[in-house]
Amino acid sequence: MFSFTNIKAFHKELLEGSTTCVDAVQHFIAKIEEKKHLNAFVEVYDSEALEKASALDLQRAQGLPLKKLHGVVIAIKDVICYKGHHTTAASAILKDFTSLYTATALQYLINEEAIIIGTCNCDEFAMGSTNENSTYGNVLNPWNESKVPGGSSGGSAVALQSGMCMLSLGSDTGGSVRQPADFCGVIGLKPGYGRISRYGLIAYASSFDQIGIFGKNIEDISLLLNIMSIPDYHDSTMQTLLMRPLHNAGALNRKFKFCVFKEVLEHSSLDPEIKASLKKVEKELKTQGHQVEQVDFDLLEYIVPAYYVITTAEASSNLSRYDGIRFGHQSTQAAESIDAFYKNNRSEGFGPEVKRRIMLGTFVLSTGYYDAYYTKAQQVRRLVMQKVEAIFNEYDAIIMPSSPGTAPSIGAAGNDPVAMYLGDIFTVFANLAGLPGIALPLFWHNVNNLPYGLQVMTNKQDEVTLLEIADLILQQYPPRF
């Protein structure tokens, strides 16, 4: 019976002949069917995946060398373009839309012989924290199906956690990889802004969006990150500084200096057990010879408002292209004017959360309110960046919870979107400042038996230190996948 632990072991088994790429794909197709009720996938490329697996097995039989991701089965979020395949952003406005090109980051994986198994469900246009805002319906948390998996990349997190793929891709605009990773008990990496090309990633907020990775070990995540970090002339925002090699984590003797924000520990929304666990990690790190200090961060209460003002403003611009003329849903209602035609198309095509954010973004950009909201939010962003720069002059990393609590029940957000937005308080910080961050699954809640952990953030362009610290912490708290 096929089982997967990591890419290196999988490749060893392939070379020894104890398994094949076809065996792997058949295993994951069966698992996807078995777990179909979780609603993690929008579309499964079963025939195509099996065909590619057969071709790779033939290549290997002919003695051809294995590329870095030979036969590695990967699922992708339904906001990452894949030529000749449906890419809908879980929205009715893009129903049956077929992509005309492949996202650069995805193409880099395919070039290394990865097998793409299918597209995963998500919040519509990546707007949401619960994966309840999808035209395809809710995704369920595999640990407790009455709970949400987190969002917006909930389908990608569930696909990985439930053993439907080896790794998966999501996108992270304000925590959309790290928060579902936390709720589902897997590792979720958001690289720093510009580390991975955004070409082919359907835009929500262009100065925040970043493709992220879900995995079950740091080595595999690091491999994908290195492959996807190749410069791309299609994306002028990409960093030109290449990543340095990842050290052998087991031989790493470096002592790190961590900081924790006092305002996070004292925040009224923070679950007491999560707070206690964070303090436990602090103590463990100090025991190992690392420094951990609490510092003041007096901008915490401004982060969520600034984030939502800027991202909704960018969303109102980015989503204006979906008009039902060039592509997307076109209403059958009679329209007496071009304005009415657009209104019908967009009213029918967009869901309530997307409409809410478009209207909010349009409002903050409007005459008379631009300076009061958008300009102020950008000023807060600049202050956050300046404070972050000062922090990383003294510290190697920031640690904090990924979320104030564990996964809430489906429907708990109800008609209070503000409550959902405030739940992003610990994740949007990294996006506002452009930092890399990673969610680590470390603990289980004693009351509800749901997973939770913490996130680590490092300075811009320093994903390697982030991965080394993540591996260090995971050695002390092995995940229960």
Tab-separated table of C-alpha atoms in Angstrom:
chain	number	residue	atom	x	y	z
A	1	MET	CA	0.000	0.000	0.000
A	2	PHE	CA	1.348	3.417	-0.995
A	3	SER	CA	2.288	5.934	1.710
A	4	PHE	CA	4.084	9.263	1.566
A	5	THR	CA	6.467	10.740	4.121
A	6	ASN	CA	8.659	13.135	2.135
A	7	ILE	CA	9.958	13.736	-1.387
A	8	LYS	CA	13.421	12.289	-0.728
A	9	ALA	CA	11.974	9.007	0.568
A	10	PHE	CA	9.477	8.878	-2.309
A	11	HIS	CA	12.237	9.245	-4.891
A	12	LYS	CA	14.278	6.557	-3.156
A	13	GLU	CA	11.303	4.183	-3.377
A	14	LEU	CA	10.832	5.002	-7.059
A	15	LEU	CA	14.489	4.228	-7.837
A	16	GLU	CA	14.333	0.993	-5.836
A	17	GLY	CA	11.196	-0.039	-7.732
A	18	SER	CA	9.068	-0.488	-4.607
A	19	THR	CA	6.484	1.996	-5.928
A	20	THR	CA	5.628	3.942	-9.084
A	21	CYS	CA	4.220	7.338	-9.986
A	22	VAL	CA	1.044	5.584	-11.144
A	23	ASP	CA	0.725	3.945	-7.713
A	24	ALA	CA	1.030	7.371	-6.090
A	25	VAL	CA	-1.554	9.046	-8.317
A	26	GLN	CA	-4.019	6.176	-7.944
A	27	HIS	CA	-3.616	6.373	-4.167
A	28	PHE	CA	-4.384	10.097	-4.084
A	29	ILE	CA	-7.319	9.802	-6.497
A	30	ALA	CA	-8.815	7.143	-4.220
A	31	LYS	CA	-8.223	9.338	-1.168
A	32	ILE	CA	-9.873	12.335	-2.875
A	33	GLU	CA	-12.922	10.199	-3.630
A	34	GLU	CA	-12.989	8.827	-0.072
A	35	LYS	CA	-12.846	12.345	1.406
A	36	LYS	CA	-15.075	13.951	-1.221
A	37	HIS	CA	-17.563	15.149	1.400
A	38	LEU	CA	-14.956	17.570	2.796
A	39	ASN	CA	-15.401	19.555	-0.452
A	40	ALA	CA	-11.682	20.343	-0.697
A	41	PHE	CA	-11.468	20.025	-4.488
A	42	VAL	CA	-13.200	21.990	-7.216
A	43	GLU	CA	-11.839	19.804	-10.006
A	44	VAL	CA	-9.700	16.656	-10.107
A	45	TYR	CA	-7.441	15.968	-13.087
A	46	ASP	CA	-7.499	12.204	-12.641
A	47	SER	CA	-6.998	11.067	-16.267
A	48	GLU	CA	-4.397	13.720	-16.983
A	49	ALA	CA	-2.486	12.953	-13.769
A	50	LEU	CA	-2.453	9.221	-14.494
A	51	GLU	CA	-1.244	9.856	-18.038
A	52	LYS	CA	1.639	11.998	-16.798
A	53	ALA	CA	2.474	9.442	-14.095
A	54	SER	CA	2.693	6.694	-16.730
A	55	ALA	CA	4.986	8.855	-18.858
A	56	LEU	CA	7.267	9.524	-15.880
A	57	ASP	CA	7.419	5.814	-15.026
A	58	LEU	CA	8.447	5.112	-18.624
A	59	GLN	CA	11.151	7.795	-18.471
A	60	ARG	CA	12.551	6.224	-15.334
A	61	ALA	CA	12.502	2.748	-16.897
A	62	GLN	CA	14.557	4.144	-19.770
A	63	GLY	CA	17.194	5.319	-17.308
A	64	LEU	CA	16.490	9.034	-17.538
A	65	PRO	CA	17.413	11.013	-14.401
A	66	LEU	CA	14.756	12.244	-11.993
A	67	LYS	CA	14.107	15.962	-11.849
A	68	LYS	CA	13.608	17.637	-8.473
A	69	LEU	CA	9.841	17.054	-8.294
A	70	HIS	CA	9.618	13.875	-10.348
A	71	GLY	CA	6.159	12.397	-9.692
A	72	VAL	CA	5.409	14.706	-6.741
A	73	VAL	CA	1.622	15.109	-6.544
A	74	ILE	CA	0.568	18.714	-5.892
A	75	ALA	CA	-2.838	20.374	-5.547
A	76	ILE	CA	-3.346	24.061	-6.378
A	77	LYS	CA	-5.757	26.708	-5.124
A	78	ASP	CA	-8.436	27.817	-7.571
A	79	VAL	CA	-6.810	31.239	-8.014
A	80	ILE	CA	-3.638	29.955	-9.714
A	81	CYS	CA	-3.917	29.884	-13.503
A	82	TYR	CA	-3.242	26.604	-15.303
A	83	LYS	CA	-3.417	26.706	-19.094
A	84	GLY	CA	-6.262	24.698	-20.576
A	85	HIS	CA	-7.895	24.171	-17.171
A	86	HIS	CA	-10.737	25.924	-15.401
A	87	THR	CA	-9.648	28.720	-13.066
A	88	THR	CA	-12.649	30.301	-11.365
A	89	ALA	CA	-11.499	31.831	-8.048
A	90	ALA	CA	-14.485	29.943	-6.557
A	91	SER	CA	-16.748	32.611	-8.086
A	92	ALA	CA	-19.851	32.364	-10.248
A	93	ILE	CA	-18.565	35.267	-12.321
A	94	LEU	CA	-15.760	33.038	-13.649
A	95	LYS	CA	-17.783	29.832	-13.949
A	96	ASP	CA	-16.288	27.563	-16.642
A	97	PHE	CA	-13.522	30.083	-17.437
A	98	THR	CA	-10.540	28.280	-18.977
A	99	SER	CA	-7.135	29.807	-18.386
A	100	LEU	CA	-5.111	30.820	-21.436
A	101	TYR	CA	-1.752	30.540	-19.679
A	102	THR	CA	-0.018	28.959	-16.692
A	103	ALA	CA	1.175	30.889	-13.646
A	104	THR	CA	4.958	31.186	-13.594
A	105	ALA	CA	5.345	29.584	-10.160
A	106	LEU	CA	3.215	26.620	-11.234
A	107	GLN	CA	5.109	26.269	-14.504
A	108	TYR	CA	8.377	26.050	-12.561
A	109	LEU	CA	6.952	23.060	-10.644
A	110	ILE	CA	5.695	21.387	-13.816
A	111	ASN	CA	9.128	21.881	-15.402
A	112	GLU	CA	10.559	19.803	-12.542
A	113	GLU	CA	8.103	16.962	-13.366
A	114	ALA	CA	5.496	17.631	-10.681
A	115	ILE	CA	2.043	16.129	-11.225
A	116	ILE	CA	-0.879	18.513	-10.675
A	117	ILE	CA	-3.782	16.494	-9.238
A	118	GLY	CA	-6.465	19.220	-9.244
A	119	THR	CA	-7.701	22.610	-8.071
A	120	CYS	CA	-8.822	23.275	-4.511
A	121	ASN	CA	-11.838	25.128	-3.155
A	122	CYS	CA	-11.347	28.526	-1.516
A	123	ASP	CA	-13.146	31.669	-0.453
A	124	GLU	CA	-14.337	33.602	-3.507
A	125	PHE	CA	-11.459	35.633	-4.946
A	126	ALA	CA	-9.520	34.686	-1.785
A	127	MET	CA	-11.740	36.967	0.309
A	128	GLY	CA	-12.547	35.291	3.589
A	129	SER	CA	-11.183	33.563	6.657
A	130	THR	CA	-13.505	30.554	6.889
A	131	ASN	CA	-13.884	29.083	3.367
A	132	GLU	CA	-17.635	29.678	3.605
A	133	ASN	CA	-17.635	32.278	0.791
A	134	SER	CA	-17.323	29.900	-2.161
A	135	THR	CA	-19.753	29.322	-4.989
A	136	TYR	CA	-18.952	25.607	-4.532
A	137	GLY	CA	-20.028	25.548	-0.881
A	138	ASN	CA	-18.201	25.163	2.430
A	139	VAL	CA	-15.014	23.208	2.963
A	140	LEU	CA	-15.112	21.118	6.146
A	141	ASN	CA	-12.389	20.829	8.759
A	142	PRO	CA	-11.186	17.187	8.754
A	143	TRP	CA	-10.560	17.169	12.528
A	144	ASN	CA	-14.127	18.224	13.284
A	145	GLU	CA	-16.506	18.555	10.357
A	146	SER	CA	-18.701	21.043	12.203
A	147	LYS	CA	-15.766	23.489	12.195
A	148	VAL	CA	-14.387	25.688	9.426
A	149	PRO	CA	-10.952	24.855	7.950
A	150	GLY	CA	-9.932	28.494	7.807
A	151	GLY	CA	-9.576	30.608	4.720
A	152	SER	CA	-9.177	31.615	2.146
A	153	SER	CA	-7.001	28.618	1.189
A	154	GLY	CA	-9.076	26.148	3.197
A	155	GLY	CA	-9.360	23.592	0.402
A	156	SER	CA	-5.587	23.437	-0.080
A	157	ALA	CA	-5.027	22.964	3.667
A	158	VAL	CA	-7.658	20.217	3.916
A	159	ALA	CA	-6.350	18.448	0.804
A	160	LEU	CA	-2.912	18.191	2.376
A	161	GLN	CA	-4.030	17.342	5.891
A	162	SER	CA	-6.383	14.597	4.676
A	163	GLY	CA	-3.727	12.931	2.552
A	164	MET	CA	-5.144	13.888	-0.861
A	165	CYS	CA	-1.793	15.178	-2.167
A	166	MET	CA	1.872	15.448	-1.192
A	167	LEU	CA	1.963	19.241	-1.054
A	168	SER	CA	-0.420	22.010	-2.010
A	169	LEU	CA	-0.341	25.656	-3.026
A	170	GLY	CA	-2.461	28.472	-1.663
A	171	SER	CA	-2.284	32.247	-1.659
A	172	ASP	CA	-1.828	34.561	1.293
A	173	THR	CA	-3.052	38.166	1.250
A	174	GLY	CA	-3.669	38.583	4.977
A	175	GLY	CA	-3.157	35.127	6.461
A	176	SER	CA	-4.901	32.905	3.924
A	177	VAL	CA	-2.195	30.218	4.108
A	178	ARG	CA	-1.122	30.514	7.741
A	179	GLN	CA	-4.577	30.652	9.327
A	180	PRO	CA	-6.009	27.528	7.588
A	181	ALA	CA	-2.710	25.762	8.265
A	182	ASP	CA	-3.222	26.590	11.940
A	183	PHE	CA	-6.855	25.406	11.963
A	184	CYS	CA	-6.030	22.177	10.093
A	185	GLY	CA	-2.774	21.332	11.859
A	186	VAL	CA	-0.305	21.499	8.953
A	187	ILE	CA	2.641	23.740	8.073
A	188	GLY	CA	1.797	26.836	6.049
A	189	LEU	CA	4.460	29.125	4.569
A	190	LYS	CA	3.862	32.648	3.291
A	191	PRO	CA	7.068	33.824	1.589
A	192	GLY	CA	7.962	37.481	1.801
A	193	TYR	CA	6.374	39.795	-0.739
A	194	GLY	CA	8.126	39.433	-4.087
A	195	ARG	CA	9.827	36.098	-3.346
A	196	ILE	CA	7.531	34.166	-5.724
A	197	SER	CA	6.173	35.531	-9.005
A	198	ARG	CA	2.533	36.641	-8.890
A	199	TYR	CA	2.157	36.254	-12.665
A	200	GLY	CA	-0.871	34.007	-13.118
A	201	LEU	CA	-2.191	34.466	-9.584
A	202	ILE	CA	-5.682	35.990	-9.768
A	203	ALA	CA	-5.312	39.319	-7.998
A	204	TYR	CA	-7.140	40.321	-4.844
A	205	ALA	CA	-4.809	43.015	-3.443
A	206	SER	CA	-1.702	43.322	-5.583
A	207	SER	CA	0.635	44.818	-2.985
A	208	PHE	CA	-0.200	42.024	-0.493
A	209	ASP	CA	-0.839	38.823	-2.499
A	210	GLN	CA	1.708	36.015	-2.383
A	211	ILE	CA	1.591	32.356	-3.381
A	212	GLY	CA	2.196	30.121	-0.353
A	213	ILE	CA	2.938	26.466	0.355
A	214	PHE	CA	1.301	23.827	2.543
A	215	GLY	CA	3.439	20.866	3.567
A	216	LYS	CA	4.176	18.389	6.328
A	217	ASN	CA	7.920	18.914	6.624
A	218	ILE	CA	10.320	21.825	6.202
A	219	GLU	CA	12.589	20.075	3.698
A	220	ASP	CA	9.821	19.623	1.112
A	221	ILE	CA	8.509	23.159	1.605
A	222	SER	CA	12.025	24.530	1.213
A	223	LEU	CA	12.472	22.606	-2.045
A	224	LEU	CA	9.277	24.025	-3.535
A	225	LEU	CA	10.178	27.516	-2.376
A	226	ASN	CA	13.600	27.329	-4.030
A	227	ILE	CA	12.109	26.139	-7.302
A	228	MET	CA	9.382	28.792	-7.363
A	229	SER	CA	11.793	31.592	-6.413
A	230	ILE	CA	13.473	31.694	-9.821
A	231	PRO	CA	13.231	35.274	-11.175
A	232	ASP	CA	10.437	36.017	-13.636
A	233	TYR	CA	10.479	38.950	-16.046
A	234	HIS	CA	6.665	38.928	-16.037
A	235	ASP	CA	6.620	40.215	-12.436
A	236	SER	CA	8.573	43.400	-11.799
A	237	THR	CA	7.874	43.164	-8.030
A	238	MET	CA	9.948	40.001	-7.611
A	239	GLN	CA	13.056	40.191	-5.448
A	240	THR	CA	16.283	39.946	-7.416
A	241	LEU	CA	18.267	38.631	-4.433
A	242	LEU	CA	18.442	34.838	-4.664
A	243	MET	CA	17.927	32.677	-1.592
A	244	ARG	CA	21.013	31.309	0.108
A	245	PRO	CA	21.070	27.516	0.638
A	246	LEU	CA	19.187	26.086	3.607
A	247	HIS	CA	21.535	24.760	6.283
A	248	ASN	CA	21.365	21.244	7.593
A	249	ALA	CA	18.913	21.960	10.404
A	250	GLY	CA	20.200	19.082	12.520
A	251	ALA	CA	23.714	20.563	12.555
A	252	LEU	CA	22.560	24.114	13.182
A	253	ASN	CA	24.207	25.562	16.300
A	254	ARG	CA	23.203	29.178	15.852
A	255	LYS	CA	21.451	30.884	18.740
A	256	PHE	CA	18.590	33.173	17.746
A	257	LYS	CA	17.122	36.278	19.287
A	258	PHE	CA	13.309	36.322	19.337
A	259	CYS	CA	10.814	38.980	20.290
A	260	VAL	CA	7.179	38.724	21.367
A	261	PHE	CA	4.817	41.688	21.326
A	262	LYS	CA	3.416	42.525	24.771
A	263	GLU	CA	0.206	43.785	23.159
A	264	VAL	CA	-0.341	40.334	21.597
A	265	LEU	CA	0.038	38.518	24.900
A	266	GLU	CA	-2.328	40.953	26.579
A	267	HIS	CA	-4.910	41.050	23.792
A	268	SER	CA	-8.462	40.378	24.971
A	269	SER	CA	-9.246	38.042	22.040
A	270	LEU	CA	-6.372	35.633	22.750
A	271	ASP	CA	-7.435	32.218	24.024
A	272	PRO	CA	-5.844	31.615	27.479
A	273	GLU	CA	-4.571	28.177	26.501
A	274	ILE	CA	-2.926	29.522	23.342
A	275	LYS	CA	-1.314	32.253	25.457
A	276	ALA	CA	0.002	29.641	27.896
A	277	SER	CA	1.420	27.569	25.031
A	278	LEU	CA	3.201	30.595	23.593
A	279	LYS	CA	4.812	31.209	26.964
A	280	LYS	CA	5.797	27.534	27.075
A	281	VAL	CA	7.603	27.883	23.738
A	282	GLU	CA	9.321	31.021	25.036
A	283	LYS	CA	10.594	29.096	28.047
A	284	GLU	CA	11.808	26.169	25.900
A	285	LEU	CA	13.712	28.485	23.587
A	286	LYS	CA	15.389	30.205	26.522
A	287	THR	CA	16.350	26.797	27.959
A	288	GLN	CA	18.084	26.005	24.663
A	289	GLY	CA	20.171	29.170	24.929
A	290	HIS	CA	18.138	31.437	22.647
A	291	GLN	CA	17.074	34.917	23.714
A	292	VAL	CA	13.364	35.741	23.942
A	293	GLU	CA	12.256	39.240	24.917
A	294	GLN	CA	8.924	40.993	25.103
A	295	VAL	CA	8.751	44.313	23.265
A	296	ASP	CA	6.123	47.022	22.871
A	297	PHE	CA	4.247	47.318	19.600
A	298	ASP	CA	1.765	50.141	19.989
A	299	LEU	CA	0.417	49.937	16.422
A	300	LEU	CA	-1.341	46.583	16.850
A	301	GLU	CA	-4.869	48.032	17.034
A	302	TYR	CA	-4.361	49.907	13.744
A	303	ILE	CA	-3.165	46.933	11.701
A	304	VAL	CA	-6.515	45.334	10.816
A	305	PRO	CA	-8.248	48.623	9.862
A	306	ALA	CA	-5.279	49.701	7.723
A	307	TYR	CA	-5.118	46.293	6.077
A	308	TYR	CA	-8.795	46.217	5.142
A	309	VAL	CA	-8.824	49.799	3.854
A	310	ILE	CA	-5.859	49.191	1.529
A	311	THR	CA	-6.782	45.679	0.380
A	312	THR	CA	-10.393	46.547	-0.385
A	313	ALA	CA	-9.242	49.620	-2.299
A	314	GLU	CA	-6.951	47.446	-4.391
A	315	ALA	CA	-9.691	44.831	-4.797
A	316	SER	CA	-12.182	47.401	-6.101
A	317	SER	CA	-9.665	48.223	-8.830
A	318	ASN	CA	-8.556	44.660	-9.594
A	319	LEU	CA	-12.090	43.263	-9.822
A	320	SER	CA	-13.370	46.012	-12.103
A	321	ARG	CA	-12.201	43.910	-15.064
A	322	TYR	CA	-14.937	41.334	-14.464
A	323	ASP	CA	-17.651	43.022	-16.481
A	324	GLY	CA	-19.232	40.117	-18.410
A	325	ILE	CA	-18.073	41.448	-21.778
A	326	ARG	CA	-14.525	40.247	-22.270
A	327	PHE	CA	-14.982	37.207	-20.027
A	328	GLY	CA	-16.973	36.038	-17.051
A	329	HIS	CA	-20.642	35.697	-16.271
A	330	GLN	CA	-23.095	37.520	-18.536
A	331	SER	CA	-26.619	38.064	-17.270
A	332	THR	CA	-29.636	37.063	-19.361
A	333	GLN	CA	-31.668	39.949	-17.921
A	334	ALA	CA	-32.615	42.716	-20.336
A	335	ALA	CA	-30.669	45.907	-19.678
A	336	GLU	CA	-31.648	49.365	-20.843
A	337	SER	CA	-28.154	50.838	-20.481
A	338	ILE	CA	-24.530	49.765	-20.294
A	339	ASP	CA	-24.519	50.608	-16.564
A	340	ALA	CA	-27.511	48.323	-16.005
A	341	PHE	CA	-25.801	45.595	-18.043
A	342	TYR	CA	-22.676	45.773	-15.862
A	343	LYS	CA	-24.787	45.882	-12.707
A	344	ASN	CA	-26.705	42.736	-13.684
A	345	ASN	CA	-23.539	40.816	-14.547
A	346	ARG	CA	-21.691	41.748	-11.376
A	347	SER	CA	-24.698	41.442	-9.056
A	348	GLU	CA	-25.335	37.881	-10.229
A	349	GLY	CA	-21.670	36.869	-10.538
A	350	PHE	CA	-20.164	38.128	-7.291
A	351	GLY	CA	-21.031	36.745	-3.856
A	352	PRO	CA	-21.932	38.912	-0.845
A	353	GLU	CA	-18.435	39.081	0.697
A	354	VAL	CA	-16.825	40.139	-2.582
A	355	LYS	CA	-19.528	42.771	-3.118
A	356	ARG	CA	-18.964	44.056	0.406
A	357	ARG	CA	-15.241	44.493	-0.135
A	358	ILE	CA	-15.640	46.079	-3.570
A	359	MET	CA	-18.082	48.634	-2.160
A	360	LEU	CA	-15.877	49.347	0.842
A	361	GLY	CA	-12.854	49.792	-1.420
A	362	THR	CA	-14.731	52.056	-3.792
A	363	PHE	CA	-15.893	54.140	-0.828
A	364	VAL	CA	-12.414	54.672	0.658
A	365	LEU	CA	-11.099	55.729	-2.759
A	366	SER	CA	-13.937	58.155	-3.442
A	367	THR	CA	-13.642	61.935	-3.464
A	368	GLY	CA	-13.874	63.316	0.033
A	369	TYR	CA	-12.858	60.073	1.732
A	370	TYR	CA	-9.560	59.206	0.015
A	371	ASP	CA	-7.404	61.233	2.416
A	372	ALA	CA	-9.452	60.312	5.464
A	373	TYR	CA	-9.147	56.565	4.917
A	374	TYR	CA	-6.821	55.393	2.143
A	375	THR	CA	-4.063	57.938	2.756
A	376	LYS	CA	-4.215	57.365	6.525
A	377	ALA	CA	-4.032	53.600	6.046
A	378	GLN	CA	-0.948	53.975	3.855
A	379	GLN	CA	0.623	56.151	6.548
A	380	VAL	CA	-0.028	53.407	9.109
A	381	ARG	CA	1.568	50.909	6.745
A	382	ARG	CA	4.670	53.070	6.488
A	383	LEU	CA	4.871	53.384	10.291
A	384	VAL	CA	4.555	49.608	10.643
A	385	MET	CA	7.378	49.080	8.140
A	386	GLN	CA	9.607	51.552	9.973
A	387	LYS	CA	8.924	49.855	13.301
A	388	VAL	CA	9.584	46.437	11.768
A	389	GLU	CA	12.899	47.637	10.378
A	390	ALA	CA	13.930	48.765	13.857
A	391	ILE	CA	12.837	45.438	15.373
A	392	PHE	CA	14.940	43.406	12.936
A	393	ASN	CA	17.966	45.523	13.687
A	394	GLU	CA	17.890	43.832	17.105
A	395	TYR	CA	16.059	40.516	16.638
A	396	ASP	CA	16.156	37.553	14.263
A	397	ALA	CA	12.469	36.696	14.441
A	398	ILE	CA	9.050	37.585	15.817
A	399	ILE	CA	6.837	34.872	17.287
A	400	MET	CA	3.118	35.155	17.911
A	401	PRO	CA	-0.042	33.039	17.593
A	402	SER	CA	-1.428	32.427	14.105
A	403	SER	CA	-4.954	33.072	15.330
A	404	PRO	CA	-6.577	34.251	18.578
A	405	GLY	CA	-8.426	30.925	18.871
A	406	THR	CA	-8.953	27.533	17.284
A	407	ALA	CA	-11.264	26.855	14.345
A	408	PRO	CA	-14.770	28.277	14.937
A	409	SER	CA	-17.974	26.451	14.070
A	410	ILE	CA	-19.434	26.737	10.585
A	411	GLY	CA	-21.803	29.695	10.492
A	412	ALA	CA	-20.369	31.266	13.665
A	413	ALA	CA	-19.380	34.441	11.803
A	414	GLY	CA	-23.049	34.833	10.858
A	415	ASN	CA	-23.918	38.338	9.789
A	416	ASP	CA	-20.975	39.963	11.552
A	417	PRO	CA	-18.163	40.320	8.995
A	418	VAL	CA	-16.243	42.625	11.356
A	419	ALA	CA	-15.771	39.731	13.782
A	420	MET	CA	-14.256	37.678	10.953
A	421	TYR	CA	-11.971	40.553	9.966
A	422	LEU	CA	-10.739	40.999	13.545
A	423	GLY	CA	-9.780	37.311	13.614
A	424	ASP	CA	-6.974	38.199	11.181
A	425	ILE	CA	-5.269	40.416	13.739
A	426	PHE	CA	-2.135	38.258	14.106
A	427	THR	CA	-1.663	37.327	10.433
A	428	VAL	CA	-2.186	40.577	8.485
A	429	PHE	CA	0.881	42.075	10.166
A	430	ALA	CA	3.254	40.057	7.944
A	431	ASN	CA	1.422	41.062	4.748
A	432	LEU	CA	1.251	44.733	5.710
A	433	ALA	CA	5.036	44.746	6.205
A	434	GLY	CA	5.885	42.305	3.374
A	435	LEU	CA	7.509	39.782	5.746
A	436	PRO	CA	7.837	36.024	5.328
A	437	GLY	CA	5.864	34.047	7.893
A	438	ILE	CA	5.188	30.416	8.698
A	439	ALA	CA	2.473	28.711	10.743
A	440	LEU	CA	3.649	25.699	12.736
A	441	PRO	CA	1.239	23.043	14.099
A	442	LEU	CA	2.469	22.424	17.643
A	443	PHE	CA	-0.410	21.851	20.056
A	444	TRP	CA	-3.884	20.449	20.666
A	445	HIS	CA	-6.474	22.353	22.617
A	446	ASN	CA	-7.450	20.621	25.859
A	447	VAL	CA	-11.070	21.790	25.675
A	448	ASN	CA	-12.075	21.198	22.049
A	449	ASN	CA	-9.270	18.885	20.854
A	450	LEU	CA	-8.483	21.061	17.834
A	451	PRO	CA	-4.990	21.874	16.540
A	452	TYR	CA	-3.263	25.213	16.956
A	453	GLY	CA	0.278	26.478	16.954
A	454	LEU	CA	2.218	29.656	16.446
A	455	GLN	CA	3.701	31.632	13.616
A	456	VAL	CA	7.234	32.867	13.130
A	457	MET	CA	8.180	35.903	11.041
A	458	THR	CA	11.612	37.017	9.900
A	459	ASN	CA	12.959	40.004	8.022
A	460	LYS	CA	12.295	40.648	4.344
A	461	GLN	CA	14.116	38.308	1.962
A	462	ASP	CA	15.166	36.050	4.839
A	463	GLU	CA	13.053	32.951	4.291
A	464	VAL	CA	16.064	30.732	4.982
A	465	THR	CA	16.364	31.884	8.604
A	466	LEU	CA	12.602	31.433	8.891
A	467	LEU	CA	12.790	27.820	7.704
A	468	GLU	CA	15.760	27.071	9.960
A	469	ILE	CA	13.898	28.404	13.001
A	470	ALA	CA	10.763	26.500	11.987
A	471	ASP	CA	12.700	23.262	11.779
A	472	LEU	CA	14.305	23.978	15.148
A	473	ILE	CA	10.913	24.461	16.833
A	474	LEU	CA	9.305	21.459	15.116
A	475	GLN	CA	12.070	19.231	16.490
A	476	GLN	CA	10.813	20.102	19.968
A	477	TYR	CA	7.125	19.712	19.091
A	478	PRO	CA	6.704	17.021	16.417
A	479	PRO	CA	3.377	17.569	14.584
A	480	ARG	CA	0.523	15.046	14.777
A	481	PHE	CA	-0.636	14.946	11.163
